[in-house]
Short mmCIF file of C-alpha atoms in Angstrom, two decimals:
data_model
loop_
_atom_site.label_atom_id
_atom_site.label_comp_id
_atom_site.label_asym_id
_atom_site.label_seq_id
_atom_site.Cartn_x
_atom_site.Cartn_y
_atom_site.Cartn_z
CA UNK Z 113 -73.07 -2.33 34.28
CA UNK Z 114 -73.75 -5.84 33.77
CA UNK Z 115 -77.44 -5.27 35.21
CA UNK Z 116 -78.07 -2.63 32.41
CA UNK Z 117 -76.58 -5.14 29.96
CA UNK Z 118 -78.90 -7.70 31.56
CA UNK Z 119 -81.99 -5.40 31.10
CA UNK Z 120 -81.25 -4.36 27.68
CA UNK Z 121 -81.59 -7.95 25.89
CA UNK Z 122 -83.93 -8.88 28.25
CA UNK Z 123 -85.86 -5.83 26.83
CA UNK Z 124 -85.22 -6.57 23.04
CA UNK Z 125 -86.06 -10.01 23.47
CA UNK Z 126 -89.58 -9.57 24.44
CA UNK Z 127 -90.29 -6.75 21.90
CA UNK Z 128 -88.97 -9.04 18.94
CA UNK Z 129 -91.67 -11.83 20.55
CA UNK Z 130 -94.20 -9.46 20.87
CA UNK Z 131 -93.61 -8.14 17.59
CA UNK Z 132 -94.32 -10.98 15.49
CA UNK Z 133 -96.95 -11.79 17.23
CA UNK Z 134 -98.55 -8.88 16.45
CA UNK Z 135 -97.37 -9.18 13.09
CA UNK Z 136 -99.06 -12.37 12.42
CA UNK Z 137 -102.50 -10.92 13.55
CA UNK Z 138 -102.32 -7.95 11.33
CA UNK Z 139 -100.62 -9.14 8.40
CA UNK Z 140 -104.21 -10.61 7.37
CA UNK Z 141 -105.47 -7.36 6.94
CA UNK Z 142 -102.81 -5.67 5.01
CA UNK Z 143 -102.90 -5.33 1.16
CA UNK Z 144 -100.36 -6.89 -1.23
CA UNK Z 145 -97.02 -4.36 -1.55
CA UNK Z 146 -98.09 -1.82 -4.00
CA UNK Z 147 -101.23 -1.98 -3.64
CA UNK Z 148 -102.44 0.44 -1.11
CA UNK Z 149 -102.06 4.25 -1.54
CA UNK Z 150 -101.50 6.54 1.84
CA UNK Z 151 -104.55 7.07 3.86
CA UNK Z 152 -107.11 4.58 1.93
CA UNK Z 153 -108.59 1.77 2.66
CA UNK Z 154 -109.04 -0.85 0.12
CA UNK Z 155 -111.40 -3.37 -0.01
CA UNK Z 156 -109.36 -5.35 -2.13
CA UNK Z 157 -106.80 -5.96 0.95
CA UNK Z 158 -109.70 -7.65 2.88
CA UNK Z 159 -109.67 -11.34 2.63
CA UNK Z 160 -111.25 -12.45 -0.40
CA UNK Z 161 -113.17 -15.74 -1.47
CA UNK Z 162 -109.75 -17.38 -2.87
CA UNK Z 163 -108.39 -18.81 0.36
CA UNK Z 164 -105.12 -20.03 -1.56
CA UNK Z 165 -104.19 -16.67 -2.96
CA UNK Z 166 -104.81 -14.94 0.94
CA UNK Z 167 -102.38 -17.42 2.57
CA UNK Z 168 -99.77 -16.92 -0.83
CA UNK Z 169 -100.00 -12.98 -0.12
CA UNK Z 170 -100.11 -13.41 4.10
CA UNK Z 171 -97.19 -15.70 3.41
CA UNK Z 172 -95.03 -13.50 1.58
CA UNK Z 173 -95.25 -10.64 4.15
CA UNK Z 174 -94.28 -12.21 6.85
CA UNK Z 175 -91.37 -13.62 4.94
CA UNK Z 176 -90.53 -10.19 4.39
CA UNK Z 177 -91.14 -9.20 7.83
CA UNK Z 178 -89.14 -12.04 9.35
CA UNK Z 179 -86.22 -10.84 7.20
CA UNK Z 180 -87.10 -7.75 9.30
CA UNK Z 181 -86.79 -9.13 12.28
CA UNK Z 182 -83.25 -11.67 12.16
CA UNK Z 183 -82.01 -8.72 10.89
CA UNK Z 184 -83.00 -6.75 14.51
CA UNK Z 185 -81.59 -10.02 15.99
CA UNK Z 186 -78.22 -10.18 14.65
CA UNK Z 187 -77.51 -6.58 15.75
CA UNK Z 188 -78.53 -7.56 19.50
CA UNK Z 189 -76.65 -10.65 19.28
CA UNK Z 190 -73.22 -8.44 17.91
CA UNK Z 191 -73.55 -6.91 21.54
CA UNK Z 192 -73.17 -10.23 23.31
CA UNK Z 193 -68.98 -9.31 23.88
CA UNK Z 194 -70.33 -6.59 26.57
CA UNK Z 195 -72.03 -9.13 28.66
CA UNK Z 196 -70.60 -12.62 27.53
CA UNK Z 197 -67.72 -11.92 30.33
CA UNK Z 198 -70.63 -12.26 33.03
CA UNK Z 199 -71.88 -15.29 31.90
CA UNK Z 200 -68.70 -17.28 32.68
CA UNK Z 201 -66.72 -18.99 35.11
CA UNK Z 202 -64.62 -16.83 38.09
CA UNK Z 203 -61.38 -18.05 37.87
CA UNK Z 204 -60.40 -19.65 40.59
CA UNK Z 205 -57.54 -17.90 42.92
CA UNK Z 206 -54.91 -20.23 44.25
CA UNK Z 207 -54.62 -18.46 48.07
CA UNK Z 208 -52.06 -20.48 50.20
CA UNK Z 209 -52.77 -21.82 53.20
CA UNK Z 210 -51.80 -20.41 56.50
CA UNK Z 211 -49.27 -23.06 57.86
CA UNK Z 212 -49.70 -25.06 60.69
CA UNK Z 213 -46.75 -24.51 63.17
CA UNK Z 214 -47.54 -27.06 66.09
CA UNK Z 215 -45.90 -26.02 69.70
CA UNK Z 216 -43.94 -29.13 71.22
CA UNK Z 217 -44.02 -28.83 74.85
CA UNK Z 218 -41.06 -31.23 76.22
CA UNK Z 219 -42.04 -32.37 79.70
CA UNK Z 220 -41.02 -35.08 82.43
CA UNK Z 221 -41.53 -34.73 86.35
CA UNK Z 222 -43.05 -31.23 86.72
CA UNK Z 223 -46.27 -30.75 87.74
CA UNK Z 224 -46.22 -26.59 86.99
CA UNK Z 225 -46.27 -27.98 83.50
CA UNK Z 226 -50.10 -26.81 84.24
CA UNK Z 227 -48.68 -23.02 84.28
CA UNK Z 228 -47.26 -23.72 80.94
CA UNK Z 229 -50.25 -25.28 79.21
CA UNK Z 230 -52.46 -22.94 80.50
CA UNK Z 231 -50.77 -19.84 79.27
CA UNK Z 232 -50.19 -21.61 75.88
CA UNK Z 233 -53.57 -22.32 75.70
CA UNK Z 234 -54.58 -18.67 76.51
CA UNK Z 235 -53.02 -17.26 74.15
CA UNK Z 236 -52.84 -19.33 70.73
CA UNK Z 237 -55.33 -17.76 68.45
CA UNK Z 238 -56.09 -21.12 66.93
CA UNK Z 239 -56.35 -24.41 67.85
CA UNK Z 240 -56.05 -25.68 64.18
CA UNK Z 241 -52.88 -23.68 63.58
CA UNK Z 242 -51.35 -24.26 66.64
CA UNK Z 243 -51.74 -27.99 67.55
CA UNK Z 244 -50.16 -28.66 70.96
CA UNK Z 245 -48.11 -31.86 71.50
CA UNK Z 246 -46.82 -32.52 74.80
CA UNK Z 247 -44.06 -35.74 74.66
CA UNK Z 248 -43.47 -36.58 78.18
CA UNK Z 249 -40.39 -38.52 79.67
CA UNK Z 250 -39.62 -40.11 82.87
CA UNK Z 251 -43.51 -41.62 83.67
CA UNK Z 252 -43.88 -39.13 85.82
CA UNK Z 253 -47.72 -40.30 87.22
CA UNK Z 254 -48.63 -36.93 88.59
CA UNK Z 255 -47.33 -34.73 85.96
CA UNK Z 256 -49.13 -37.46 83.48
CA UNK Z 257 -52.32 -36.78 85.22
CA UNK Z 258 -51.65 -33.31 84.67
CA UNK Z 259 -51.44 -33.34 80.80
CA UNK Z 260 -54.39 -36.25 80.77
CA UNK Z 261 -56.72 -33.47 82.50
CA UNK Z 262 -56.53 -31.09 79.17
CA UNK Z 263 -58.11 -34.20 76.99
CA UNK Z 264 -58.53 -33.74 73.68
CA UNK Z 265 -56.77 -30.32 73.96
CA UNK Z 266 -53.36 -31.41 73.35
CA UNK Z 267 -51.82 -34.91 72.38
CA UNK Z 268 -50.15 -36.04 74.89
CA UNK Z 269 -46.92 -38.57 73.92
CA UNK Z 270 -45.29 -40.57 75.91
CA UNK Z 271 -41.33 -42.12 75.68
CA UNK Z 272 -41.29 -45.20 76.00
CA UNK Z 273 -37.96 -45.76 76.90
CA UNK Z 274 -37.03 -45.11 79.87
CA UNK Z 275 -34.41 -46.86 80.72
CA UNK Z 276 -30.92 -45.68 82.24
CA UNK Z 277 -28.29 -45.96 79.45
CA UNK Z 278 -24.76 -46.47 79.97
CA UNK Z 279 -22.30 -43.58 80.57
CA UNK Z 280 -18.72 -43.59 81.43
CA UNK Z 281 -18.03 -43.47 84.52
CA UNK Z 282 -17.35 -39.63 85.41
CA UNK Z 283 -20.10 -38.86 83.33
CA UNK Z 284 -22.61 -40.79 85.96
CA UNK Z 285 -23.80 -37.17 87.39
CA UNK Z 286 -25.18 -36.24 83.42
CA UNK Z 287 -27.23 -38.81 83.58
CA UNK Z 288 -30.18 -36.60 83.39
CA UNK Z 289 -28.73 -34.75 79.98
CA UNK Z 290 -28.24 -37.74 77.95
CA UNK Z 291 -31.83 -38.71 78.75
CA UNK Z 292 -33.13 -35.26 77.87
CA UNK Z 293 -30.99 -35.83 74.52
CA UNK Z 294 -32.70 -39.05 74.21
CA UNK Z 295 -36.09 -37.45 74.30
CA UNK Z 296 -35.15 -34.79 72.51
CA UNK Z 297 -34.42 -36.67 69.36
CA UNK Z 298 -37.56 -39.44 70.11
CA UNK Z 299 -39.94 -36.38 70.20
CA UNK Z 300 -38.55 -34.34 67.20
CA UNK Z 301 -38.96 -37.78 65.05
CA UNK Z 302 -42.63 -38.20 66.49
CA UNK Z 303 -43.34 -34.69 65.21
CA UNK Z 304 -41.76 -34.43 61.88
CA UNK Z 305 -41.74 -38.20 61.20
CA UNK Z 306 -45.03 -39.34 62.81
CA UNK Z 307 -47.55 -36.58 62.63
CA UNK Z 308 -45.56 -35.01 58.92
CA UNK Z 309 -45.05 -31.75 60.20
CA UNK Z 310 -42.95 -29.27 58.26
CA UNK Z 311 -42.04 -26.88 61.59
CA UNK Z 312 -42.23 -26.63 65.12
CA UNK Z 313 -41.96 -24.51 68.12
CA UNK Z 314 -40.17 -26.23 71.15
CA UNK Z 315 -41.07 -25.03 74.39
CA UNK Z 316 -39.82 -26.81 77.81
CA UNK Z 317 -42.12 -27.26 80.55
CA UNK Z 318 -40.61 -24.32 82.79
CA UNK Z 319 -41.57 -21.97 80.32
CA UNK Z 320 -44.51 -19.27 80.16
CA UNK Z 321 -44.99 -16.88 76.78
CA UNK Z 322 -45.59 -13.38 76.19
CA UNK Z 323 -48.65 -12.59 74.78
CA UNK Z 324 -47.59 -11.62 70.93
CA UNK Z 325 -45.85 -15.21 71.59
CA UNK Z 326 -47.51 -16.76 68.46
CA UNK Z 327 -47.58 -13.45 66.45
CA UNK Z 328 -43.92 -13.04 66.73
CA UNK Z 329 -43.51 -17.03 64.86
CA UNK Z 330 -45.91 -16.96 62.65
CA UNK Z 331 -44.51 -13.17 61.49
CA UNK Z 332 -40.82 -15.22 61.59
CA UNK Z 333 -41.89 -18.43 59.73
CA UNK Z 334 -41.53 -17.22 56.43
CA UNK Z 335 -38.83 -15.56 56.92
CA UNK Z 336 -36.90 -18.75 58.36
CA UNK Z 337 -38.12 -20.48 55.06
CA UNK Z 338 -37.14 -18.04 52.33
CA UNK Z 339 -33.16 -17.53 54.11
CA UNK Z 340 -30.87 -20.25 53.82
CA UNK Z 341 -28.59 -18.02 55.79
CA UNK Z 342 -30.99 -18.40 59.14
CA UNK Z 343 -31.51 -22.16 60.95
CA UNK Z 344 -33.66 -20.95 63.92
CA UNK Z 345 -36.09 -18.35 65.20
CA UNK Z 346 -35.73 -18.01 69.41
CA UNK Z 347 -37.84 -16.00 71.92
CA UNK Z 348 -35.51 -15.46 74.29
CA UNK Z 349 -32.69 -13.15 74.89
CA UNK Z 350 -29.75 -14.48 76.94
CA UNK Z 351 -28.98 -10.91 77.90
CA UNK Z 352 -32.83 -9.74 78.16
CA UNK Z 353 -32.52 -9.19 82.34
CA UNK Z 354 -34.90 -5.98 83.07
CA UNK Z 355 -32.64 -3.19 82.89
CA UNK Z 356 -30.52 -4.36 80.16
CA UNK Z 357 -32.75 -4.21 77.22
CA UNK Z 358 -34.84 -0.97 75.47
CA UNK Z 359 -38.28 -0.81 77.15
CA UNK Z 360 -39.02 1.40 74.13
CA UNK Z 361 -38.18 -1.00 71.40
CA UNK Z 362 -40.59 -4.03 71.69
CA UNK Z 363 -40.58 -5.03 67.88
CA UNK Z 364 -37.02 -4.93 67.95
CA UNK Z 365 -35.00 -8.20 66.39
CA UNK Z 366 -31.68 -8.95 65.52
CA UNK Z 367 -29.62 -12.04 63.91
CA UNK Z 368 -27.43 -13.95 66.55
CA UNK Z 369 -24.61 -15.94 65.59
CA UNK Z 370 -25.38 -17.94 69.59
CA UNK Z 371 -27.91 -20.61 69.51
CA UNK Z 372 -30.24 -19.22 72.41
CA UNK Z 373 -32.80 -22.52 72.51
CA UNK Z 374 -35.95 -21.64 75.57
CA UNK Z 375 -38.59 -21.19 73.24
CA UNK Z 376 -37.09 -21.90 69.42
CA UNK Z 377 -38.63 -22.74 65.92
CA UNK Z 378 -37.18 -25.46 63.64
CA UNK Z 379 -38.23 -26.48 59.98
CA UNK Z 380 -38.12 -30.28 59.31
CA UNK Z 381 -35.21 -29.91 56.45
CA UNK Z 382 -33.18 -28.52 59.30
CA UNK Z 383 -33.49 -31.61 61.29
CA UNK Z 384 -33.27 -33.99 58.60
CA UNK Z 385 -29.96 -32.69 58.72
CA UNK Z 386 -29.00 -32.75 62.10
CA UNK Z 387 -31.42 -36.11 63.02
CA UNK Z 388 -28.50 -38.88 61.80
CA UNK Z 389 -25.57 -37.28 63.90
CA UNK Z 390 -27.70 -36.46 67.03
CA UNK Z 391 -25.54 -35.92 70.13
CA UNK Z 392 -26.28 -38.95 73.23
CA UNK Z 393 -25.98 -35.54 75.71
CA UNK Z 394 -25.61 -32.10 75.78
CA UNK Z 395 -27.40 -31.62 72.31
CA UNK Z 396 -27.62 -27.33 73.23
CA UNK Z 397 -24.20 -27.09 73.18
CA UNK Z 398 -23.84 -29.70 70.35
CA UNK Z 399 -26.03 -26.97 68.69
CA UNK Z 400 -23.46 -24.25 69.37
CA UNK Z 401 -20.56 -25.93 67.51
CA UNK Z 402 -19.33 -24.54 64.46
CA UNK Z 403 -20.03 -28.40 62.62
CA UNK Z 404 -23.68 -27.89 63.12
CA UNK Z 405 -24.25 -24.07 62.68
CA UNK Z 406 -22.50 -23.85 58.88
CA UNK Z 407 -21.82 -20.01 59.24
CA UNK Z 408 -25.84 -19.89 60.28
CA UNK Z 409 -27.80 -17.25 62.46
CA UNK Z 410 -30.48 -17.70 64.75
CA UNK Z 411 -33.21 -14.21 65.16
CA UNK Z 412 -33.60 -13.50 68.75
CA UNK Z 413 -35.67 -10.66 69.72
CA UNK Z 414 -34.74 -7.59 72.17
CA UNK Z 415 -37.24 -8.44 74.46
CA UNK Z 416 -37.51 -12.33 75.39
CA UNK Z 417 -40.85 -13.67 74.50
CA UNK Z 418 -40.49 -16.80 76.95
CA UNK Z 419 -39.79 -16.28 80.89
CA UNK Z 420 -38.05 -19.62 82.47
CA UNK Z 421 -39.62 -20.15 85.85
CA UNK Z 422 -38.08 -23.91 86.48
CA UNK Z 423 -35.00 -23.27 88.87
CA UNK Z 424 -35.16 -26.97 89.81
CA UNK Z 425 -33.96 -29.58 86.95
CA UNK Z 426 -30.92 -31.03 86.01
CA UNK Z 427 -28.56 -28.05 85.55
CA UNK Z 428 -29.18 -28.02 89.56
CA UNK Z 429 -30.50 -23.97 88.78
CA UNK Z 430 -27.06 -23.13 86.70
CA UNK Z 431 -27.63 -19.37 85.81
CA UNK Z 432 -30.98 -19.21 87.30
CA UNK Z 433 -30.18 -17.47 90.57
CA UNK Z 434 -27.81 -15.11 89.03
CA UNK Z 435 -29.46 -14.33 85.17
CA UNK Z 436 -32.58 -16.15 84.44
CA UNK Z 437 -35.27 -15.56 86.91
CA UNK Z 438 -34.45 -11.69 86.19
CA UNK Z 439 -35.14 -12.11 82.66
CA UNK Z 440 -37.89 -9.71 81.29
CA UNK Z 441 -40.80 -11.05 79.41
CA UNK Z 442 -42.40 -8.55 76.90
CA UNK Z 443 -46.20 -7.74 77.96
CA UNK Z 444 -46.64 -5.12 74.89
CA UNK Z 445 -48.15 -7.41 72.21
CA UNK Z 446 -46.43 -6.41 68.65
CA UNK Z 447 -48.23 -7.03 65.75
CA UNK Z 448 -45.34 -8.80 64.19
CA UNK Z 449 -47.07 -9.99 60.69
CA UNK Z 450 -47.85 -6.40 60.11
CA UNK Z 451 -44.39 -5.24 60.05
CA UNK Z 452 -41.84 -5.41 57.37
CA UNK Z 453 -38.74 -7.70 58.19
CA UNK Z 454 -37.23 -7.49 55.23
CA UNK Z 455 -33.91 -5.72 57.53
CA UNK Z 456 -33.30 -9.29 58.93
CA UNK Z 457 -31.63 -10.68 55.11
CA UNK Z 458 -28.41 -11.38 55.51
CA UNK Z 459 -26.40 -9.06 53.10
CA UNK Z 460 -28.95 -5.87 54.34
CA UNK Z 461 -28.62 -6.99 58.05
CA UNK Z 462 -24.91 -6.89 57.82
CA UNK Z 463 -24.42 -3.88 56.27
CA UNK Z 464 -26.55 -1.63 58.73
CA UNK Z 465 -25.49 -3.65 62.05
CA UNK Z 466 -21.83 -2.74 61.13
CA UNK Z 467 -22.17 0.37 60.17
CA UNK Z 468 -23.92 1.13 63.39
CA UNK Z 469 -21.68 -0.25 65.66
CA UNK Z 470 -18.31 1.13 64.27
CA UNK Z 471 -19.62 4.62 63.70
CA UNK Z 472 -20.28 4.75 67.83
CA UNK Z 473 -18.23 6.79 69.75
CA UNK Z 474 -16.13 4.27 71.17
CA UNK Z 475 -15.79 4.68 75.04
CA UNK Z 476 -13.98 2.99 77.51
CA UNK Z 477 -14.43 0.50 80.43
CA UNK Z 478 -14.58 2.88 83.49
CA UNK Z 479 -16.79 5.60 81.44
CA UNK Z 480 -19.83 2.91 81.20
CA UNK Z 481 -19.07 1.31 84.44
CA UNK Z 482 -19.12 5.11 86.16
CA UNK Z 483 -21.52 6.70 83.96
CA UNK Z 484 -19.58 9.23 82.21
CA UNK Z 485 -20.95 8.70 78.91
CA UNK Z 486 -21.82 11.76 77.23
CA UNK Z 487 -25.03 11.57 75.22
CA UNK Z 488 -28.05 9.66 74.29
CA UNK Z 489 -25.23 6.75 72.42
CA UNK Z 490 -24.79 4.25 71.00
CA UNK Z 491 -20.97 3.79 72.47
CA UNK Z 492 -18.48 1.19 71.61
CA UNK Z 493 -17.08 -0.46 74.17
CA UNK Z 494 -13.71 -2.83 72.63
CA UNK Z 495 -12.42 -5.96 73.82
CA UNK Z 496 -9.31 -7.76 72.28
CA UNK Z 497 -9.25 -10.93 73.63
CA UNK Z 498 -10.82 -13.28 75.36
CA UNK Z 499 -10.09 -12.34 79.19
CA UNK Z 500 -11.18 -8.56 78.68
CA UNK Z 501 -14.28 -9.65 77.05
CA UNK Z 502 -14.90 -11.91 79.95
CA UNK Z 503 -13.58 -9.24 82.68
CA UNK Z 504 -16.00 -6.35 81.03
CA UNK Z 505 -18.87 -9.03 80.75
CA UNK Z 506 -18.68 -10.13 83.94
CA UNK Z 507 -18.37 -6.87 85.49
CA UNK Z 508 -21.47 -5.62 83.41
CA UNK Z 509 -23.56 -7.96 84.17
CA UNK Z 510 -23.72 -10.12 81.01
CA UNK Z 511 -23.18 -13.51 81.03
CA UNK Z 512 -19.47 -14.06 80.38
CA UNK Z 513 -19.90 -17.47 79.15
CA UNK Z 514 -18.66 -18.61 75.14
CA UNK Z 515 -19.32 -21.61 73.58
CA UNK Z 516 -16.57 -22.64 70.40
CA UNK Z 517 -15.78 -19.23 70.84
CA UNK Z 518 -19.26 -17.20 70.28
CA UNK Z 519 -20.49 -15.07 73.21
CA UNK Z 520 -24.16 -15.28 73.95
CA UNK Z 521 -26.61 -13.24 71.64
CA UNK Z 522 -23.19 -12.18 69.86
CA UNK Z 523 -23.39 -11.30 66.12
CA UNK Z 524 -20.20 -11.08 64.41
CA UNK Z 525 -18.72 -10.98 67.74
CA UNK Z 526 -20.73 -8.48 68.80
CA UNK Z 527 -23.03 -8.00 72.12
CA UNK Z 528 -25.51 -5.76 72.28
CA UNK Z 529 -27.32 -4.57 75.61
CA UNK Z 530 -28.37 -1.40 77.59
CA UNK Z 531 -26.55 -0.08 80.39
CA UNK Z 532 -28.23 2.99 82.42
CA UNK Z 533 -30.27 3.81 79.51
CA UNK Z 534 -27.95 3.59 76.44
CA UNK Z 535 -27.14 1.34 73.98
CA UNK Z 536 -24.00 -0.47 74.48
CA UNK Z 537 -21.75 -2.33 71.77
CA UNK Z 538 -19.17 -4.76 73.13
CA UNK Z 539 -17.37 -5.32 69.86
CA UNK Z 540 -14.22 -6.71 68.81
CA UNK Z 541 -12.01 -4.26 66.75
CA UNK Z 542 -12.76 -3.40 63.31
CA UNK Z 543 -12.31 -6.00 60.52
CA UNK Z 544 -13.40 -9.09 62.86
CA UNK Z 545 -13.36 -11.89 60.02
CA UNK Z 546 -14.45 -15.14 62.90
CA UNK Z 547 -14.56 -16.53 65.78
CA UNK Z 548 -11.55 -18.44 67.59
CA UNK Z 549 -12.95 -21.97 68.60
CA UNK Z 550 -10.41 -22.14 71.21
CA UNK Z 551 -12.04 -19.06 73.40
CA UNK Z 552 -14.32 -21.85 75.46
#
């Protein structure tokens, strides 16, 4: 359209030149107005011997012409609305940003931090999106060779202090967690603090990621912005052992009431808050308590995103025997920031996760243990207290474990897991209001 415009006074431009240029060679040989019937040919129009009254005559036509001809302008000009629109400035469209979530790898005497790197480095689609900061404790020499060999490829921290500090005296054996607290809390300050980040992914060096890793926080980072009701995003599933979780439902996520850490994303306003009353040890657990969580969920998917393959550390390989190492990483990549995760709000989330779990068919102990479950489920299965959730758990194979009274991956009090194919709910009874601190 604009081309035609274009074309148009393009056209009518050069005709009005052309025009009165022609006009000015003719007009010499025209007779006065009036003067010159139709189809003769006067010699009075010729130029005569009175040179004044020829320029007087030529002079007067062309006025009239030119009245002619700003009257042909003006009407192309009128039409300059179509095209004027072309002629200016785009606007200029504000697009955000895609945000930079750097990965913090937290390292200190393992060498296999090499697995870790490399996988991370694999898989991140960009460099720029996804710096890689590795803060390393302990001066480990070999495992700072390690992290020297990727170069410029990561930026490699170091804590400086690395002294001992000073425990009480049955507390001598954690050692090794107050230091990791320590670290913790130097690192986090480095990243947020140091480089101005606004979030961050924290990975320990025993971990390896599944490959829609990066998809799944980047899909999760808005969402962790925008709800003041969330305070973390995890990849892992405490109760994600192969077997135990829906091979069908990759994309599935829920909202945990558990802090599940191994692979977890935190935005700096988070730990501004938490940063002044920082725990000397145990800061996971610390995480757990009801002080620090405020009535806050983490999202945790169904399948874990991160795989743990570090049995040696200082929890001497607590849980790894028995639950970790038969944790199952997801190898389907899910193109998270495609999908709508609008069901993880709050107010919707609640609505549908209750409704589904006290419409099962509730069921009891021996039927799930035995298989007698009729149907493709969900079931119900209902503790009342702390010792038959334990006893069920246990016997399940769940962990069993509660921290200020919240199982692990429990929402509401609720666990969710699979068991020979169908979806189990191990729920308190109906109108659960909170958790009891003192079940620990």
């Amino acid at each position: 359209m604009f081309r035609k415009r274009s074309s148009l006074i393009l056209c009518g431009t050069f005709l009005f030149v052309t025009w009165n240029a022609v006009l000015v060679l003719l007009l010499w040989g025209r007779a006065p107005p009036g003067q010159q019937g139709a189809g003769q040919w006067d010699p009075a129009s010729m130029p005569t011997d009175d040179v004044v009254g020829d320029v007087i005559r030529v002079a007067d036509s062309f006025e009239s012409e030119l009245a002619k001809q700003k009257e042909i302008l003006s009407q192309i000009l009128s039409h300059r609305s179509l095209w004027k629109p072309a002629n200016r400035k785009r606007a200029k469209v504000n697009v955000p940003s895609p945000p930079v979530i750097p990965i913090l790898v937290v390292a200190c005497n393992r060498v296999t931090v090499r697995r870790c790197l490399d996988k991370l480095m694999e898989l991140r689609p960009s460099a720029e999106l996804h710096p890689i900061i590795v803060s390393q404790d302990c001066g480990h020499a070999a495992t700072a060779d390690v992290i020297a060999s990727y170069g410029d490829k990561v930026t490699h921290l170091k804590q400086p202090d690395l002294s001992d500090i000073p425990v009480r005296p049955e507390h001598k054996k954690f050692q090794g967690y107050y230091k990791i607290s320590r670290h913790y809390r130097w690192a986090l300050n480095q990243v947020f603090r140091t480089l101005s980040h606004s979030s961050v992914v924290i990975v320990e060096d025993d971990l390896e990621v599944a490959p829609d890793f990066f998809e799944y926080f980047r899909a999760l980072h808005p969402v962790l912005q925008s709800d003041p009701t969330l305070w973390c995003v995890s990849a892992w599933n405490d109760n994600g052992r192969d077997g135990m979780v829906d091979p069908g439902q990759p994309a599935l996520l829920y909202r945990t009431d558990f802090f599940p850490g191994l692979g977890w994303m935190l935005l700096r306003e988070t730990w501004e808050e938490l940063e002044p009353k920082w725990p000397s040890s145990f800061w996971d657990d610390w995480m757990r308590q009801p002080e620090q969580r405020r009535g806050r969920a983490c999202v945790r998917p169904e399948i874990s995103r991160t795989l743990t393959f570090g049995r040696q550390g200082v929890s001497l390989g607590q849980f790894y025997d028995k639950y970790l190492k038969f944790i199952k990483l997801n190898s389907e990549f899910v193109p998270f920031t495609k999908l709508d995760l609008a069901y993880l709000q709050e107010d919707a989330y609640r609505t549908s996760f209750t409704k589904q779990v006290y419409s099962a068919a509730v069921v009891t102990y021996e039927d799930v243990k035995q298989g007698r479950l009729s149907g493709p489920g969900p079931f119900r299965l209902q503790y009342s207290s702390k010792d038959s959730f334990k006893v069920m758990a246990k016997n399940l194979g769940i962990m069993d474990d509660l921290k200020s009274g919240v199982p692990r991956t429990g929402y509401r009090g609720v666990v969710t897991f699979f068991y020979r194919g169908r979806r189990i709910y191990l729920a308190p009874p109906p109108g659960w209001s909170q958790y009891d601190p003192t079940w620990s």
